Short mmCIF file of C-alpha atoms in Angstrom, two decimals:
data_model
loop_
_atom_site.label_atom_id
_atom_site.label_comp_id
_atom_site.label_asym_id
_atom_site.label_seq_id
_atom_site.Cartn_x
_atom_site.Cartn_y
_atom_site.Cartn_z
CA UNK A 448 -43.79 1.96 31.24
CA UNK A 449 -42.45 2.70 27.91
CA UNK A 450 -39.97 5.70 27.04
CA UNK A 451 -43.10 7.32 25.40
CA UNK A 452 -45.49 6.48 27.49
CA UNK A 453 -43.04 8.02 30.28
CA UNK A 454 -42.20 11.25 28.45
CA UNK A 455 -45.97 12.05 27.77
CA UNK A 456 -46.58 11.86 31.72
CA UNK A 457 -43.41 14.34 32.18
CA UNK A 458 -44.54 18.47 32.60
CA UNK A 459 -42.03 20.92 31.25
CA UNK A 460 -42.15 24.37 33.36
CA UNK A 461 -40.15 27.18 32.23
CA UNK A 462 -38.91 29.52 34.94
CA UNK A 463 -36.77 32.75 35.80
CA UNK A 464 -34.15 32.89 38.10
CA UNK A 465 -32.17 35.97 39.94
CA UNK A 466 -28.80 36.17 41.19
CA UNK A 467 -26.69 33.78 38.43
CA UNK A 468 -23.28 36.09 37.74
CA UNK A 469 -21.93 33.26 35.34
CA UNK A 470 -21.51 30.04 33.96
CA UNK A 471 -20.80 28.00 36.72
CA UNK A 472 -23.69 29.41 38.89
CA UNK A 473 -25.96 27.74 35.61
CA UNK A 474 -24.18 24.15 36.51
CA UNK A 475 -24.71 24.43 40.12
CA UNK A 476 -28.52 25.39 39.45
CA UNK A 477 -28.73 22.33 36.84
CA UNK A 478 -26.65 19.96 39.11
CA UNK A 479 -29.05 20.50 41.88
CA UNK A 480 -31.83 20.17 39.95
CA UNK A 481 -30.62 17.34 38.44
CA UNK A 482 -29.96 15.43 41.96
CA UNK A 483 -33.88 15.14 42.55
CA UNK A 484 -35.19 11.53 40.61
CA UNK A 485 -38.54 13.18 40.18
CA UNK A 486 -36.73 15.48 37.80
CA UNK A 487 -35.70 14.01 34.53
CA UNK A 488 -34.19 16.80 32.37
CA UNK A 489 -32.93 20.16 33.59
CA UNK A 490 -31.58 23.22 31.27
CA UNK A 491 -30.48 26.31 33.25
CA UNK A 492 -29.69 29.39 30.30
CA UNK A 493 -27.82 32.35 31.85
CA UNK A 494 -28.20 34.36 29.08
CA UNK A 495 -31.45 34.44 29.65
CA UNK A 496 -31.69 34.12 33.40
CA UNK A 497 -34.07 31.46 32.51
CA UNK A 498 -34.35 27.33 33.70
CA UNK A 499 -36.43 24.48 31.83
CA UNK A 500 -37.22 21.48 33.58
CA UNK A 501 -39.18 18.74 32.93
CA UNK A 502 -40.66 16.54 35.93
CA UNK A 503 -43.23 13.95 36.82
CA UNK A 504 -46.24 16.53 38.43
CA UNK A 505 -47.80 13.28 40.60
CA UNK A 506 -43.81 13.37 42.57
CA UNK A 507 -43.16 17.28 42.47
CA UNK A 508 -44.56 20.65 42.28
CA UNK A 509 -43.59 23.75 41.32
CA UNK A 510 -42.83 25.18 45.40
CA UNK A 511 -40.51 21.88 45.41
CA UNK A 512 -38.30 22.82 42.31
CA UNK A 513 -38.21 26.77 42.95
CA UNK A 514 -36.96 25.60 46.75
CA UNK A 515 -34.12 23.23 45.28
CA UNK A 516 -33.37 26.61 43.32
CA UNK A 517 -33.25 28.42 46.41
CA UNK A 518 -30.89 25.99 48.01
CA UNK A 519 -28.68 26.25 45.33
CA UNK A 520 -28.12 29.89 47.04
CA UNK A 521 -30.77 31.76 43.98
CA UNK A 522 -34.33 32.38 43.54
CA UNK A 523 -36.92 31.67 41.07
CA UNK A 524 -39.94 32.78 40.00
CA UNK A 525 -42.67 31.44 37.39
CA UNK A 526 -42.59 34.47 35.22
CA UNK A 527 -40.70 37.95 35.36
CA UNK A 528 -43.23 40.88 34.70
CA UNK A 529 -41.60 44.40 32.56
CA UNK A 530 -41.46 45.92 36.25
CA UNK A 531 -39.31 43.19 38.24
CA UNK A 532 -37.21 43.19 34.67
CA UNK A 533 -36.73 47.10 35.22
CA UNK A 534 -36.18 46.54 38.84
CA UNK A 535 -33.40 44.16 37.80
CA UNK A 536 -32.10 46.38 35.77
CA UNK A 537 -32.75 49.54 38.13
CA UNK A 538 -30.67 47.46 40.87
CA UNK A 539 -27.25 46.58 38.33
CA UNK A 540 -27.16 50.02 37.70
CA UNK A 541 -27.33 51.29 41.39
CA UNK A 542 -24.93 48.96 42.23
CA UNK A 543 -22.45 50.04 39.60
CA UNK A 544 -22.97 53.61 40.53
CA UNK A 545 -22.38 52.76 44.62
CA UNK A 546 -19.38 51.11 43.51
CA UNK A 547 -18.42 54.00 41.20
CA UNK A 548 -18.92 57.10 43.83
CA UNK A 549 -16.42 54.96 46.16
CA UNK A 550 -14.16 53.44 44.14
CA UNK A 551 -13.15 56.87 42.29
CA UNK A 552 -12.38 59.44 44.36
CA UNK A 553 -10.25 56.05 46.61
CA UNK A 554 -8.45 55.59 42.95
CA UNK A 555 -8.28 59.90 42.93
CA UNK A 556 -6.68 59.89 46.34
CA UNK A 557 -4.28 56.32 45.71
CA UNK A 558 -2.80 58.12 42.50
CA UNK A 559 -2.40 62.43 43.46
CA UNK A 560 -2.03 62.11 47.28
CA UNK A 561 -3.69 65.94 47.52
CA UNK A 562 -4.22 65.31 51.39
CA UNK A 563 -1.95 65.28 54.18
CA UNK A 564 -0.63 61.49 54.37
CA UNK A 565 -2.61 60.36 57.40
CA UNK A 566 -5.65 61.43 56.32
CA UNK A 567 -5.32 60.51 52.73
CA UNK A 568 -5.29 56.89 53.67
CA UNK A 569 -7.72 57.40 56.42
CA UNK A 570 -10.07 58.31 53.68
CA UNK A 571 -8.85 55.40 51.32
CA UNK A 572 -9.18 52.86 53.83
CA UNK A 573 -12.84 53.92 55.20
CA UNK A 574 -14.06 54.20 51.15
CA UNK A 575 -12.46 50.46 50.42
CA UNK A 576 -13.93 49.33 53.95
CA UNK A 577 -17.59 50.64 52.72
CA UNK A 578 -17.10 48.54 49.38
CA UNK A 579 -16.08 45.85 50.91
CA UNK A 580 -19.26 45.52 52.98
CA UNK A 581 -21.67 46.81 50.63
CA UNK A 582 -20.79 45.88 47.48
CA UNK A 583 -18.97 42.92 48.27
CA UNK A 584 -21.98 40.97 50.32
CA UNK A 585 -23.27 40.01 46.80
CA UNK A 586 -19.83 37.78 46.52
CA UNK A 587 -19.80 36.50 50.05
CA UNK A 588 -23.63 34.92 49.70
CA UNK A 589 -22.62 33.33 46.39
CA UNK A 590 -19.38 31.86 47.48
CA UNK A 591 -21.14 30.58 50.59
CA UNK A 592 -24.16 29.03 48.79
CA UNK A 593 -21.72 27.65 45.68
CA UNK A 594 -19.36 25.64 48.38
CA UNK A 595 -22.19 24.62 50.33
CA UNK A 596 -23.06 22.95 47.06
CA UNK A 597 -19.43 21.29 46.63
CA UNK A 598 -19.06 23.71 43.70
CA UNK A 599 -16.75 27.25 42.86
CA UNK A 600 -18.14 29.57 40.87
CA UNK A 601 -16.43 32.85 39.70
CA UNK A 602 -18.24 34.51 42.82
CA UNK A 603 -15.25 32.30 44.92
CA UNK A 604 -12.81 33.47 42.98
CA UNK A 605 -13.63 37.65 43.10
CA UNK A 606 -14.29 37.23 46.76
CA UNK A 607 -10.85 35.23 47.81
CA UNK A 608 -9.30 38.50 45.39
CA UNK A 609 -10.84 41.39 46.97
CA UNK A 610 -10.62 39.79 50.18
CA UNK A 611 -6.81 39.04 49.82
CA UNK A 612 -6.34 42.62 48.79
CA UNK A 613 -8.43 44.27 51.20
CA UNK A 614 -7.45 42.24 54.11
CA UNK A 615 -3.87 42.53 53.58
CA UNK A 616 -4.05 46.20 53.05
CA UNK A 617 -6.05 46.69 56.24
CA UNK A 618 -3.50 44.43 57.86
CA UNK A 619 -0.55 46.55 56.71
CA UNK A 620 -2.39 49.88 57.42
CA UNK A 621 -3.43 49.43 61.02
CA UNK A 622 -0.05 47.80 62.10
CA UNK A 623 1.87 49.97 60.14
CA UNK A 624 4.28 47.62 58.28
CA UNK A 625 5.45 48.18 55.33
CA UNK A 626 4.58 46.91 51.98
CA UNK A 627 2.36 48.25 48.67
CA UNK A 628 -1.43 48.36 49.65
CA UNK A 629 -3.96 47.35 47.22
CA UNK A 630 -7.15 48.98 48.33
CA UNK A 631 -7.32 50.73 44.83
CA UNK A 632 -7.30 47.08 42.79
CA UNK A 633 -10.41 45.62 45.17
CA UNK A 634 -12.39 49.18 44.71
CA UNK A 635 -11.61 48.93 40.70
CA UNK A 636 -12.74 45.26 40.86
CA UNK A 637 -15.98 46.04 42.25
CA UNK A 638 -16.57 49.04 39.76
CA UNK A 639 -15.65 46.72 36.99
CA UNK A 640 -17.58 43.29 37.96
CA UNK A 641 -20.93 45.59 38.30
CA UNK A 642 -20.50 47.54 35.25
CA UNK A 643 -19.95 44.35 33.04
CA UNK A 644 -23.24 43.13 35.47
CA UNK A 645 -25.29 45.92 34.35
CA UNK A 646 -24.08 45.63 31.01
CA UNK A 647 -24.50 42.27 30.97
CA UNK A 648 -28.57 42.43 32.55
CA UNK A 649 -29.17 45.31 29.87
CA UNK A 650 -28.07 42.94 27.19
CA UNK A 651 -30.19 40.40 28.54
CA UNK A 652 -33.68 42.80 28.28
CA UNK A 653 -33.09 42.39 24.80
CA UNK A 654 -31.77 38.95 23.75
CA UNK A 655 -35.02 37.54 23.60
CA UNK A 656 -36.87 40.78 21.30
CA UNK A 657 -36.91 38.12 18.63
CA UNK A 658 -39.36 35.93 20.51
CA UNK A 659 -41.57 39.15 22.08
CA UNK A 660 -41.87 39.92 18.36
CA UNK A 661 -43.41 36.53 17.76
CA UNK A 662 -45.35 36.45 20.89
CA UNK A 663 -46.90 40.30 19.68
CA UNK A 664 -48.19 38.79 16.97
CA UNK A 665 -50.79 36.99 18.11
CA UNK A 666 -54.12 38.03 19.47
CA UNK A 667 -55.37 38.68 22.32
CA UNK A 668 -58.93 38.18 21.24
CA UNK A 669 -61.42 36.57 18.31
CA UNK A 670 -64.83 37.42 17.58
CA UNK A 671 -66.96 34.77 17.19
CA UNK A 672 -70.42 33.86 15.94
CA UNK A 673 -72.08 32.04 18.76
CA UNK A 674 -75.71 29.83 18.54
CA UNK A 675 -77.65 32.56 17.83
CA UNK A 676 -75.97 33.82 15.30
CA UNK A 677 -75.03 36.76 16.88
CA UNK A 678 -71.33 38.36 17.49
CA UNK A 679 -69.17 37.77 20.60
CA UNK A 680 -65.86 39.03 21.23
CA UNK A 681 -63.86 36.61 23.76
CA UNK A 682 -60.65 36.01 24.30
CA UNK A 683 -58.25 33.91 22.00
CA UNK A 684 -57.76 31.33 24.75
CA UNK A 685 -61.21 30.18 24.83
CA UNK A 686 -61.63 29.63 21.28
CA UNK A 687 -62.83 26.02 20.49
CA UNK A 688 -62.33 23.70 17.38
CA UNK A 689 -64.89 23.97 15.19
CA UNK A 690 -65.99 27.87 16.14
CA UNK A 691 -66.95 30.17 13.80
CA UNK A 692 -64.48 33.15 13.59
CA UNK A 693 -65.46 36.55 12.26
CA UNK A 694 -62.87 38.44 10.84
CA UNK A 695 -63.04 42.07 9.36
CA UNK A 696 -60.82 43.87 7.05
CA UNK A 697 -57.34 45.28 8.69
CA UNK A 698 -57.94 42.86 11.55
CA UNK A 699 -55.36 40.09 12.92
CA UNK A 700 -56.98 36.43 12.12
CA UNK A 701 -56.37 35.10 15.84
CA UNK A 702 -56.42 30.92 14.99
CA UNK A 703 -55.53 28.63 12.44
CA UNK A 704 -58.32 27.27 10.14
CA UNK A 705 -59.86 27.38 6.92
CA UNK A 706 -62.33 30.09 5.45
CA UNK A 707 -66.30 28.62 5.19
CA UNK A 708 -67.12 32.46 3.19
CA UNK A 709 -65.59 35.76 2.23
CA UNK A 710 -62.11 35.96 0.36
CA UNK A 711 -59.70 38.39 1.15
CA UNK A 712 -55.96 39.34 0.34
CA UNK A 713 -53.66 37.68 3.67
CA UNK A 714 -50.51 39.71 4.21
CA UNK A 715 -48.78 36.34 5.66
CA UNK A 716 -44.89 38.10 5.68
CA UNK A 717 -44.62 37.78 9.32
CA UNK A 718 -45.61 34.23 9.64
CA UNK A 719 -44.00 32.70 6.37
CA UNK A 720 -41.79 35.63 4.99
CA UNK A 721 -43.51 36.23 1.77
CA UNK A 722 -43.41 40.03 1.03
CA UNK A 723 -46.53 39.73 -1.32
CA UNK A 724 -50.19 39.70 0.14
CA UNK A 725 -51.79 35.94 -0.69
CA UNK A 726 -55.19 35.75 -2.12
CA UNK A 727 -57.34 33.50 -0.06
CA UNK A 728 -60.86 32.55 -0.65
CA UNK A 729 -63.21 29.55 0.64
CA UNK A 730 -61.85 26.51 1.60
CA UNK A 731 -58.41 27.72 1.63
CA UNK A 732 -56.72 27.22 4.92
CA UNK A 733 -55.50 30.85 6.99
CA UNK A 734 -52.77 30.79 9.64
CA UNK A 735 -53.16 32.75 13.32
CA UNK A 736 -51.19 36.43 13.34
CA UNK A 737 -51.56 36.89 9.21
CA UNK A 738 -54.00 39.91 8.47
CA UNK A 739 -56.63 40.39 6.37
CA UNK A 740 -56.15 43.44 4.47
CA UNK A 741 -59.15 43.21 2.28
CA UNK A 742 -62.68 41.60 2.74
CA UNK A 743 -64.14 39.66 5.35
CA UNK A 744 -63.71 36.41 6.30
CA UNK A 745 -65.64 33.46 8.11
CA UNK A 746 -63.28 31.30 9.69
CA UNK A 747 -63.96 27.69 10.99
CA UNK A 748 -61.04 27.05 13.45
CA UNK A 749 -58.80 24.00 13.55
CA UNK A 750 -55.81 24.10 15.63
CA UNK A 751 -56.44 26.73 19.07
CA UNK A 752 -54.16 27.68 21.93
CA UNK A 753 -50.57 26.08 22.12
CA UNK A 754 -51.03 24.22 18.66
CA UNK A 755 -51.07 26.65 16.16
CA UNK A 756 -48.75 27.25 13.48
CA UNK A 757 -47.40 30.43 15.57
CA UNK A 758 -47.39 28.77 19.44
CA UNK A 759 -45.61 26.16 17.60
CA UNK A 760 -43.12 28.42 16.22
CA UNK A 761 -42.62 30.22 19.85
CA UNK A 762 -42.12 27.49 21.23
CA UNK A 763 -39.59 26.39 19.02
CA UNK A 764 -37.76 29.48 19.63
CA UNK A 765 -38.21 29.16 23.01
CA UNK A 766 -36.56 25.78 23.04
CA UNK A 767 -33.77 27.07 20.61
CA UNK A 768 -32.77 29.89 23.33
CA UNK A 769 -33.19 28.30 26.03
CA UNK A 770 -30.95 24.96 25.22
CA UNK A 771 -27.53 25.09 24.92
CA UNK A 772 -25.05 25.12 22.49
CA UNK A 773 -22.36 22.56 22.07
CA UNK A 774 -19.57 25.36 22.55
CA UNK A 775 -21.61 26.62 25.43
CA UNK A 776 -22.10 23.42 27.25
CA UNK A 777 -17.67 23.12 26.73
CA UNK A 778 -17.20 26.45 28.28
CA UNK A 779 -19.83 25.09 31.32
CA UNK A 780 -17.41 22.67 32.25
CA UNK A 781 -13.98 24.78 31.41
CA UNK A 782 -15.45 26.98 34.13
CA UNK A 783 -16.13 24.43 36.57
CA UNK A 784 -12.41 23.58 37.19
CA UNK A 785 -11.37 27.30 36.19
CA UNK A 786 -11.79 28.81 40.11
CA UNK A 787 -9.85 25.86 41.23
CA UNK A 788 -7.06 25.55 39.33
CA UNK A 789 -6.62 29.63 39.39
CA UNK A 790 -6.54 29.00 43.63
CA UNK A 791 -4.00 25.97 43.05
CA UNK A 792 -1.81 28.54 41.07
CA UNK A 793 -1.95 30.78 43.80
CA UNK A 794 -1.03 28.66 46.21
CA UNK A 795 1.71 27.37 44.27
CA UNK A 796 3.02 30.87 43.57
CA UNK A 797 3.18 31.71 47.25
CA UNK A 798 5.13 28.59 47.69
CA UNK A 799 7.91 29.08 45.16
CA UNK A 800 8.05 32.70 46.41
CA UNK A 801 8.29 31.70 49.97
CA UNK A 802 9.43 28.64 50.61
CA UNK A 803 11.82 28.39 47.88
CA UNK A 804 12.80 31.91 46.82
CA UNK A 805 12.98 33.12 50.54
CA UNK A 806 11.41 36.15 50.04
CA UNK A 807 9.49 37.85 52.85
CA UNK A 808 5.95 36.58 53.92
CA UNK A 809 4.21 39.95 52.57
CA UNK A 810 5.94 39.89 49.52
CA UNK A 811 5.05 36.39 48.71
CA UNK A 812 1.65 37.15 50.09
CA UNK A 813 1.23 40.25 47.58
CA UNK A 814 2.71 38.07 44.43
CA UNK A 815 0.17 35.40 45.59
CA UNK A 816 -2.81 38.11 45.44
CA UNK A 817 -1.34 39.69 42.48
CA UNK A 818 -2.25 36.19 40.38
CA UNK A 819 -6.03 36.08 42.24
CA UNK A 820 -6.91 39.42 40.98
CA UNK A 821 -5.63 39.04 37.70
CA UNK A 822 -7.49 35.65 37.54
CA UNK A 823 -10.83 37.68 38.53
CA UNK A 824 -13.52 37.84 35.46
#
């Protein structure tokens, strides 16, 4: 079989997916992906919490690929509706605000001390014990599902910080030794990671308006002129070639073709950018989403569903967002050896300090932790 013989028996599906926090959960998506033969090209955009794949249909279907998705530790769905995108963006918020109600009166009580000193860091270490649990499960499940994929993603990296500070607090609050706690810095780490989430999933609702734009303009339904001559109105997708398309003044033309009677003034600035209204007349060819703002028209259609002039530009735009950039696709594979060469550090840094500087083991430990949370996105 021939290259393009082989690509024309390939089906692209486009897909959402939930739960990617950054670039390295996108590799570990594509990499999995990638590991089936069936599956020939894989694109996973976080931007747009979106995945492109292209696969034979007679070797895979769709349950198959969304499952290798949900092995990869995320989930996937076919299409994301305006309520699951307001649910998304319902849930960053709540968890930013959980994180928020904790992590500021623990700061509050960490800085001023107003309590008595046993029961100011009772409070401080129930608040950061709460976030730990709560806020910090998100963490645990993706650093569990990225090393059960032989990966790190920046989900290790915050959970080995806040654990390290958390854990070592508790350890040096319950056994009473001394040394700094650092419940404050894993509270603050939680408020900050889900702010710059919800930011981040707000920023997303609207980094593809360019292509809902495109997608408004085209309509829903066409009114055609059946056998009998008389007027139907049904919907755009069951046009055919060769229809007859009515289409009044002030009214959307819904398909490409050319005009068999009527002319009429096309305001075509939405499709091709011209600000000035085109006059059209018979025999002149009309693009789907340009309106007719004068006159009407009888259209005979050409080109229907995804190959008109404006599915074709979607889907261009589609392609353009979803595909990666060359600077993009760097900064993939910067962050694939970022979480382990950040832990290497670490380790190092505990050695000099311990091993060769001779300081204490909490001291070395709390220099060591120091460079983890820093390290944190």
């Amino acid at each position: 079989m021939t290259d393009s013989e082989e690509k024309k028996k390939l089906t692209r599906l486009n897909f959402k997916i939930e739960g990617m926090h950054c670039a390295n959960c996108a590799l570990t998506i594509e990499k999995k992906l990638s590991e089936s033969p069936s599956i020939k090209r894989a694109v996973v955009n976080l931007a747009l919490n979106e995945g492109v794949v292209e696969f034979d249909p007679e070797k895979m279907n769709l349950p198959e690929i969304f499952n290798l998705v949900k092995e990869s530790g995320y989930s996937a769905t076919d299409k994301t509706s305006a309520e699951q995108k307001e649910k998304f963006y319902k849930t960053s918020l709540f968890r930013f605000l959980w994180s928020l109600f904790f992590s500021g009166p623990l700061v509050f009580l960490h800085m001023l001390h107003p309590l008595p000193e046993h029961l100011n860091m009772l409070i401080i270490f129930i608040f950061a014990t709460i976030l730990q649990f709560t806020s910090g499960l998100i963490f645990y499940r993706g650093s569990y599902y990225s090393l059960k994929n032989k990966s790190t993603n920046m989900d290790v990296l915050v959970a080995l910080g806040v654990s390290s500070a958390y854990f070592y607090s508790a350890i040096i609050y319950l056994f009473k030794i001394d040394g700094m706690y650092f419940f404050e810095a894993a509270a603050m780490l939680f408020t900050f990671i889900t702010f710059g989430k919800f930011l981040e999933d707000k920023a997303k609702g609207q980094a593809s308006s360019a292509l809902k734009k495109l997608i408004a303009l085209q309509s829903k339904f066409a009114r055609t002129i059946n056998k009998a001559g008389k007027e139907e109105e049904i919907p755009v997708e069951l046009v055919l070639e060769n229809d007859i398309v009515l289409v009044r003044s002030g009214e959307k033309i819904p398909v490409d073709g050319v005009i068999t009677d009527g002319k009429a003034s096309i305001n075509e600035s939405m499709v091709t950018g011209e600000s000035f209204p085109v006059e059209k007349r018979s025999g002149d060819a009309v693009i789907g989403g340009t309106i007719n703002l004068n006159g009407l028209l009888k259209i005979k259609t050409g080109k229907t569903g995804s190959n008109t002039f404006l599915s074709q530009i979607i889907q261009m735009v589609s392609d353009a967002q979803t595909d990666k950039a060359p600077i993009q696709r760097f900064a993939d594979r910067v962050s694939n050896i970022f979480v382990p060469v950040v832990v290497s550090i670490a380790l190092f840094t505990f050695i000099v300090w311990f091993f060769i500087v001779k300081e204490e083991f909490f001291i070395a430990l709390k220099i060591t932790i120091s460079v983890l949370i820093i390290a944190c996105p």
